[in-house]
Coordinates of C-alpha atoms and ligand atoms in Angstrom, one line a residue:
X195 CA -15.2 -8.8 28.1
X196 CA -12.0 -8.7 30.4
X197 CA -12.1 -6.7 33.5
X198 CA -8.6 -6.8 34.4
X199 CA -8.2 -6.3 38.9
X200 CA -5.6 -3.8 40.2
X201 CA -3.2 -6.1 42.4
X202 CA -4.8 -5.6 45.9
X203 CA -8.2 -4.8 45.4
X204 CA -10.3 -4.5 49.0
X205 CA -13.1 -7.1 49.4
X206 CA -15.4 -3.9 49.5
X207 CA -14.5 -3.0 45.7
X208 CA -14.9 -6.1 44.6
X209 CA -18.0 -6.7 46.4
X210 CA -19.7 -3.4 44.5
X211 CA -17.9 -4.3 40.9
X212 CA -19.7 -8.2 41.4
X213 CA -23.2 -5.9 42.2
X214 CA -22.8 -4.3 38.9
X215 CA -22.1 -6.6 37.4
X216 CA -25.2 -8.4 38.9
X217 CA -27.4 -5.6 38.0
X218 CA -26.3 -6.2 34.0
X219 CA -26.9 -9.7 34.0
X220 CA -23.1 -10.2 33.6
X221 CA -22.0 -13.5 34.6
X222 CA -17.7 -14.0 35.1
X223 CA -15.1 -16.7 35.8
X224 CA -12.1 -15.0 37.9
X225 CA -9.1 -15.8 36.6
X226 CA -5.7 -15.4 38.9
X227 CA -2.7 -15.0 36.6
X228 CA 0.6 -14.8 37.8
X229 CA 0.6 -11.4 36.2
X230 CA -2.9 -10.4 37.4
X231 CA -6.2 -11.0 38.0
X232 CA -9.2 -11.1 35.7
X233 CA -12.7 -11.1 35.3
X234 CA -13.7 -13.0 31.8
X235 CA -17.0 -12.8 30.6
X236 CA -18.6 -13.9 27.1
X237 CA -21.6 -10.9 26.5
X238 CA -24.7 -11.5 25.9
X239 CA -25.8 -8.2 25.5
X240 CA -24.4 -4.9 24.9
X241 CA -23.7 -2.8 27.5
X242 CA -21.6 0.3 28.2
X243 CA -18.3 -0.7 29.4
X244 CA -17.1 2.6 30.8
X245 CA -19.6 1.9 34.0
X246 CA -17.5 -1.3 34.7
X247 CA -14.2 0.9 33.7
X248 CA -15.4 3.4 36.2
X249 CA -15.6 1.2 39.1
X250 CA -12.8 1.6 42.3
X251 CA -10.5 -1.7 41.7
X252 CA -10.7 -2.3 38.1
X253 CA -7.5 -1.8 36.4
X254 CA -8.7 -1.9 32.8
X255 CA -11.6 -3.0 31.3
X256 CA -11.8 -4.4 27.6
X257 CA -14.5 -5.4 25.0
X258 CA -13.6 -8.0 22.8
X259 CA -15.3 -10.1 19.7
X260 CA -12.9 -13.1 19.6
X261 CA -14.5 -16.3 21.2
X262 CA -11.4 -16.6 23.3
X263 CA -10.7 -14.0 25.3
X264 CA -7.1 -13.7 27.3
X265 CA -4.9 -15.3 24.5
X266 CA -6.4 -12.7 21.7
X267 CA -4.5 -10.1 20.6
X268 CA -7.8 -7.6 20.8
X269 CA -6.9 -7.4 24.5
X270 CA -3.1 -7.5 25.0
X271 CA -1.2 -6.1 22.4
X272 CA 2.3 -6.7 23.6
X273 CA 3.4 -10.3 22.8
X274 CA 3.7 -13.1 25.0
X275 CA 6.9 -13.9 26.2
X276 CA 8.4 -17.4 27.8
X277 CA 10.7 -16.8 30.4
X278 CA 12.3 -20.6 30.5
X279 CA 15.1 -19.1 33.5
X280 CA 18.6 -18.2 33.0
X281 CA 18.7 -16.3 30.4
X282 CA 16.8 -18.6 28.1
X283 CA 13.6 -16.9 26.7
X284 CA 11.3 -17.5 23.8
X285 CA 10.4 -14.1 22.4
X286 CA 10.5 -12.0 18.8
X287 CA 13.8 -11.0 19.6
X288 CA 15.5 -14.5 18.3
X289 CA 14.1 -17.2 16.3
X290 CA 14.6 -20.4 19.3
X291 CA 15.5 -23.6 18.5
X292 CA 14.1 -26.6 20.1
X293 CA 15.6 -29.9 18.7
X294 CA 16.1 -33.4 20.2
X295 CA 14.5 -37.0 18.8
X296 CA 11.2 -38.0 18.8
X297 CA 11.4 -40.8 21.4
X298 CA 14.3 -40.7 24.2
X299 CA 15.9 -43.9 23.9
X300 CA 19.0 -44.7 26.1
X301 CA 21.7 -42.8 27.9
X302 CA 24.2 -42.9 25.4
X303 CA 21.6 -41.3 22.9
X304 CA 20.7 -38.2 24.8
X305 CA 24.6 -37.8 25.7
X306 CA 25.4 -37.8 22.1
X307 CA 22.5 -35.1 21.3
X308 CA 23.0 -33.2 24.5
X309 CA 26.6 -32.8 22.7
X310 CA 25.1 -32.0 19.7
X311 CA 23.3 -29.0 21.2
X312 CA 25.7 -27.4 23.1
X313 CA 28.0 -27.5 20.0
X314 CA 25.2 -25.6 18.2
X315 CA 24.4 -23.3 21.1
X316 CA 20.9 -24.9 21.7
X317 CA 19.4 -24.6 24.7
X318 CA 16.0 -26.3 24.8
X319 CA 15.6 -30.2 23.9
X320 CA 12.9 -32.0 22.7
X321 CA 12.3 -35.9 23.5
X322 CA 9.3 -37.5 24.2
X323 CA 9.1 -39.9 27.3
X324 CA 5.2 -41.0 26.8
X325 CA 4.4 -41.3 22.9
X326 CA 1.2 -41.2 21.0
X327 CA 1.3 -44.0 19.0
X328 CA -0.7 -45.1 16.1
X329 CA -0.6 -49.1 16.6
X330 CA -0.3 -50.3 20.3
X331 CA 2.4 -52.6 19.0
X332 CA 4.6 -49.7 18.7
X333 CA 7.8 -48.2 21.0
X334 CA 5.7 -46.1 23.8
X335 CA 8.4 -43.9 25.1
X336 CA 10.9 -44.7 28.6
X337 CA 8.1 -42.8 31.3
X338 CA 9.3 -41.6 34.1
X339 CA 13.0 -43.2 33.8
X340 CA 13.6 -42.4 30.5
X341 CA 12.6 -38.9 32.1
X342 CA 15.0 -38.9 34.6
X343 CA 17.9 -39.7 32.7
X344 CA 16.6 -37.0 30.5
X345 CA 16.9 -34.5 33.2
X346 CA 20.5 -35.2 34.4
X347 CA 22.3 -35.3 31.1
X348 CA 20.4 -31.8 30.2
X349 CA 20.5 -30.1 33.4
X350 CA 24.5 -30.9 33.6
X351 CA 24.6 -28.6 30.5
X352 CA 22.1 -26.1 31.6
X353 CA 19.8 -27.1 28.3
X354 CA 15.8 -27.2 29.1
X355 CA 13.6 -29.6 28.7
X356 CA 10.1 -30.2 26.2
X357 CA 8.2 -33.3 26.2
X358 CA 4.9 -34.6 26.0
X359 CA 2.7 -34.8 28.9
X360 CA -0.2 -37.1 27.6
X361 CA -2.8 -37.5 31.2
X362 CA -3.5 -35.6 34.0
X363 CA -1.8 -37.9 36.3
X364 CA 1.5 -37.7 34.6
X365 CA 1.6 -33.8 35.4
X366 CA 2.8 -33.5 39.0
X367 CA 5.6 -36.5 39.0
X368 CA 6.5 -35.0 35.4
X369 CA 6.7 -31.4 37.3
X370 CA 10.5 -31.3 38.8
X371 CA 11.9 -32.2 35.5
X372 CA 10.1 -30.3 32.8
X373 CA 10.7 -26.7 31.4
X374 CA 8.0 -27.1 28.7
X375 CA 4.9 -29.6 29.0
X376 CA 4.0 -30.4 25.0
X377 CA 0.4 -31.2 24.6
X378 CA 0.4 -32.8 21.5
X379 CA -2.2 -33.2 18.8
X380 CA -4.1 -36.0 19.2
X381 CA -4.5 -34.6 23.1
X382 CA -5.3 -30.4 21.8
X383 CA -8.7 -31.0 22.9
X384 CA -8.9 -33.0 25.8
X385 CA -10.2 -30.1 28.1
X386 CA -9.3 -32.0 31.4
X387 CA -5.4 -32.0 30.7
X388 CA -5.7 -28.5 29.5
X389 CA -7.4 -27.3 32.3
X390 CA -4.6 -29.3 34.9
X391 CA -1.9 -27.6 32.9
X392 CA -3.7 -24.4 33.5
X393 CA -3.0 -25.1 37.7
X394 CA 0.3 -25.7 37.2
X395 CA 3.0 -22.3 36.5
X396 CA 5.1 -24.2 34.0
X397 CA 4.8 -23.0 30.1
X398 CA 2.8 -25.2 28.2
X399 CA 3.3 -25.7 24.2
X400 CA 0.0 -26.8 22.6
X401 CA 0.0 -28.6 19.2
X402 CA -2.3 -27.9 16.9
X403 CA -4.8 -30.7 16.3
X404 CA -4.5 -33.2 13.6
X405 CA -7.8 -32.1 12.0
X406 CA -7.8 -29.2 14.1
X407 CA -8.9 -25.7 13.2
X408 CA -6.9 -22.3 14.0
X409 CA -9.7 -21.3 16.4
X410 CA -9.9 -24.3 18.2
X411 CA -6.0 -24.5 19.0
X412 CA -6.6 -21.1 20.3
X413 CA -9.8 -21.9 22.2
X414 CA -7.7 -25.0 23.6
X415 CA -5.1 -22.0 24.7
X416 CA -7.9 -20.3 26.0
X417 CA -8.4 -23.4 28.5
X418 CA -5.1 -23.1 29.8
X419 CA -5.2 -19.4 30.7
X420 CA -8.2 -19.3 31.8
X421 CA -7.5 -22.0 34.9
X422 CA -4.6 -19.6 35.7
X423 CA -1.4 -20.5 33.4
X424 CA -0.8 -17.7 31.0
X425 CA 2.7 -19.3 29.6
X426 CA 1.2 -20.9 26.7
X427 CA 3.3 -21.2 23.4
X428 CA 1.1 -22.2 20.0
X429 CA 2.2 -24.8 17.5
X430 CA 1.7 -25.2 14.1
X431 CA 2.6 -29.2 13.3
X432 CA 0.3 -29.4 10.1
X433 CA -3.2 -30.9 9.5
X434 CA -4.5 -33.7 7.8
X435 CA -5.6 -33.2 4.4
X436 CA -6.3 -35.1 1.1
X437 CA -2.5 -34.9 -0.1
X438 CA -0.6 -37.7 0.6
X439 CA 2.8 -37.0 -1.1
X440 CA 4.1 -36.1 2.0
X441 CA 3.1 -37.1 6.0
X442 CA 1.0 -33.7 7.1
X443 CA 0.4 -30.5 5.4
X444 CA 1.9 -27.9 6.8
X445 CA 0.1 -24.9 7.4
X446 CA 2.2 -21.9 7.2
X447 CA -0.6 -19.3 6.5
X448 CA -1.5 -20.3 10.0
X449 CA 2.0 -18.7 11.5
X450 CA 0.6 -15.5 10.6
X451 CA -2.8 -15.6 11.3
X452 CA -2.0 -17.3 14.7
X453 CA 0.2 -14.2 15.6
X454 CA -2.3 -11.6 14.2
X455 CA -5.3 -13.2 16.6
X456 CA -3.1 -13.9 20.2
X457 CA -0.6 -12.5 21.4
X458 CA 1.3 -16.1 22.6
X459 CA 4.2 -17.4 20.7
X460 CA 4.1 -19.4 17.6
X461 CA 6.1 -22.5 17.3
X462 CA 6.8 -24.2 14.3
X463 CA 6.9 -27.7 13.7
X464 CA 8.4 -28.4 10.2
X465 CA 9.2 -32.2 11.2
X466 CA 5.9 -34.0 12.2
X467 CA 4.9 -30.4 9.3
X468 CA 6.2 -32.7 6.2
X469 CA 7.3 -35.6 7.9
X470 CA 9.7 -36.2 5.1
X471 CA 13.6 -35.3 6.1
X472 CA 15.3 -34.3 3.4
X473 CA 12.5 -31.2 3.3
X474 CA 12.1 -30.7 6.6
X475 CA 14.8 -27.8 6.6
X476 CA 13.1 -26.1 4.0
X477 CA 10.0 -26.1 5.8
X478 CA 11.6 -25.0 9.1
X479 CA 13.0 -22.3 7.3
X480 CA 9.6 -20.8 5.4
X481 CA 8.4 -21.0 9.3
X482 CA 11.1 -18.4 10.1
X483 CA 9.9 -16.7 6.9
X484 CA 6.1 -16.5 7.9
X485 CA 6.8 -14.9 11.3
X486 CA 7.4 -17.8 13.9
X487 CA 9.2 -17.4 16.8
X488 CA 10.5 -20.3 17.6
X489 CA 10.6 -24.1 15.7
X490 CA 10.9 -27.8 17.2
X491 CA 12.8 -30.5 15.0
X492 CA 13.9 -33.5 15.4
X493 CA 17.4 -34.8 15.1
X494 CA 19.1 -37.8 16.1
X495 CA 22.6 -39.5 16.2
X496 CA 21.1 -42.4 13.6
X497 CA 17.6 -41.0 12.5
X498 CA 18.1 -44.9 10.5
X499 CA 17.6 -46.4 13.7
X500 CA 15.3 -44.3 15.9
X501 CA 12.7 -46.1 17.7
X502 CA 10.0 -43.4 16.3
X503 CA 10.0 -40.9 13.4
X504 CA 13.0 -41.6 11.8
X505 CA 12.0 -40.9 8.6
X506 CA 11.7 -37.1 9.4
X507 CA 14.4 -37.1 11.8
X508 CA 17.5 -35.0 10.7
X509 CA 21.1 -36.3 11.5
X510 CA 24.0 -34.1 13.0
X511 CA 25.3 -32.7 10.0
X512 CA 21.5 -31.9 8.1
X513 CA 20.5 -30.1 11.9
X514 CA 24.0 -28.3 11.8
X515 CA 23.5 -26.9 8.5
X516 CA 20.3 -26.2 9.3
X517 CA 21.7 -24.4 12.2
X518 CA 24.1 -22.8 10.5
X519 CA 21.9 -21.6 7.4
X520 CA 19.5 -20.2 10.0
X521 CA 21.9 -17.8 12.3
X522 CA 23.1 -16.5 8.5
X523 CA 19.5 -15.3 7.7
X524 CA 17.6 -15.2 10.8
X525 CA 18.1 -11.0 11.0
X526 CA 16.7 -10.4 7.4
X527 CA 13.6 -12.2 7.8
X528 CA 12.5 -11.6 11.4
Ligands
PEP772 C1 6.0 -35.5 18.7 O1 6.3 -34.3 18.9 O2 6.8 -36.4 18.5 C2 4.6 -35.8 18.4 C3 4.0 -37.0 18.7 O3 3.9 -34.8 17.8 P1 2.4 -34.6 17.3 O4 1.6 -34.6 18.6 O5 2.4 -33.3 16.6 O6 2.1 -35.8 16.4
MN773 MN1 7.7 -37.3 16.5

């Protein structure tokens, strides 16, 4: 159940509404939004939600079946929108590209795919600072320099910024120059940097897990909102499976069930998806097709010599036909 508050509900009405809810047995966690406040509560029982609807100081009141509660679409119909600031929002309307490399590398690498961007009209870039790696042995990402440098060369342009955020204490000197904090999959369950994200009021895009099931990326969401951040954006990046013709598989029946079970955006991730370049544009393109609202790929000036995931990285030209082949479509198929 959600018992959403009206905005300036009197410590008297909220006093009865917690007695009532006493009297049922009801136990809640308070959640303060920036859009509102709620009461969450998983039912144990059944009871008759139109003497919690009743109550002075209750807004709405809903009963839902989902294990998560405020990122289901049982709830709040209307989808999610992520407002990133002038004038760049993730919504239905358009079909957003994110694009960047996998790893930042040097100066003159993000100048050439800043460049890149803005000749495609791109406003959000990807590039990851701190990287998961397989093998310790492995390039790790810049940290906080190779974030800074990030920063100038993007905010000189007016492009946003996505990149991983893989510990709690990497949040707050992260904060000042992050649009979107990427949790990524082998971090979609670890609660604690979920629930720090949830504190803080920047959007938050959430991989799905490597093994991970459609429920638990959700529940995952549910962590986030729950501890107050309700700019969440869902990823599809595919799942390990028994095929091993190509690097993931990606899920694409899980764009559409995603979008029929919350009401967040769905992102789709057809690089890390197939891992295998020359497909990746298909893939990003049957995203669009399934009902995504938004896709991340990775492109670099010599995907030969990136420092990580080259061999799914798209060069300038594959990203600008990409580009190119999805303005010419995008209005058929969203
Ligand atoms: C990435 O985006 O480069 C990344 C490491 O992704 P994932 O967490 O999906 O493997
Ligand atoms: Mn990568």
């Amino acid at each position: 159940m959600i018992i959403q508050l009206i905005p300036c509900i009197s410590p008297a009405q909220e006093q009865e509404l917690n007695k009532l809810l006493d009297s049922l047995q009801i136990k809640v966690m308070k959640v303060s939004a920036a859009s509102a406040t709620y009461l969450v509560a998983v039912l144990k029982q059944e009871i008759d939600i139109r003497k919690v609807g009743e109550l002075s100081g209750v807004a709405d009141v809903h009963r839902l079946t989902d294990p998560y509660k405020l990122v289901s679409h049982q709830w709040k119909v209307d989808p999610t929108e992520i407002d990133l600031g002038d004038g760049v929002v993730i919504n239905r309307k358009d079909f957003t590209i994110m694009a960047g490399p996998c790893s930042i590398e040097s100066e003159a690498q993000i100048e050439q795919v800043v460049a890149n961007l803005v000749k495609n009209n791109i406003k959000i870039m990807r590039g990851g600072v701190y990287k998961p790696r397989s093998s310790p042995y492995a390039f790790r990402g810049l940290g906080m320099n190779g974030l800074k440098m990030f920063y100038k060369a993007c905010h000189a342009q007016g492009i946003k910024i996505i990149t991983e955020v893989m510990q709690v204490s990497q949040i707050e000197p992260m904060y000042d120059y992050v649009d979107i904090y990427q949790v990524g999959a082998r971090n979609t369950q670890n609660f604690n940097l979920l629930d720090a994200l949830g504190k803080t009021d920047k959007p938050v895009m959430i991989k799905r897990g490597i093994s991970g099931t459609i429920d638990e990326l959700l529940q995952s969401a549910e962590y986030v909102f729950s501890a107050g951040n309700e700019k969440i954006l869902l990823c599809e990046r595919g799942i390990r499976s028994f095929e091993h013709a190509y690097r993931n598989t990606f899920d694409i029946n899980a764009i559409p069930i995603l979008k029929e079970k919350s009401h967040l955006p769905v992102v789709a991730d057809a690089s890390h998806g197939i891992g295998l370049r020359k497909h990746v544009p298909k893939i990003v393109l049957a995203g669009l097709a399934a009902g995504a609202d938004a896709t991340i790929v990775e492109m670099h000036p010599e995907p030969e010599k990136a420092l990580s995931d080259g061999q799914q990285t798209l060069n300038f030209s594959e990203f600008d036909k990409l580009v190119a082949k999805i303005n010419s479509i995008k209005e058929i198929l969203m």
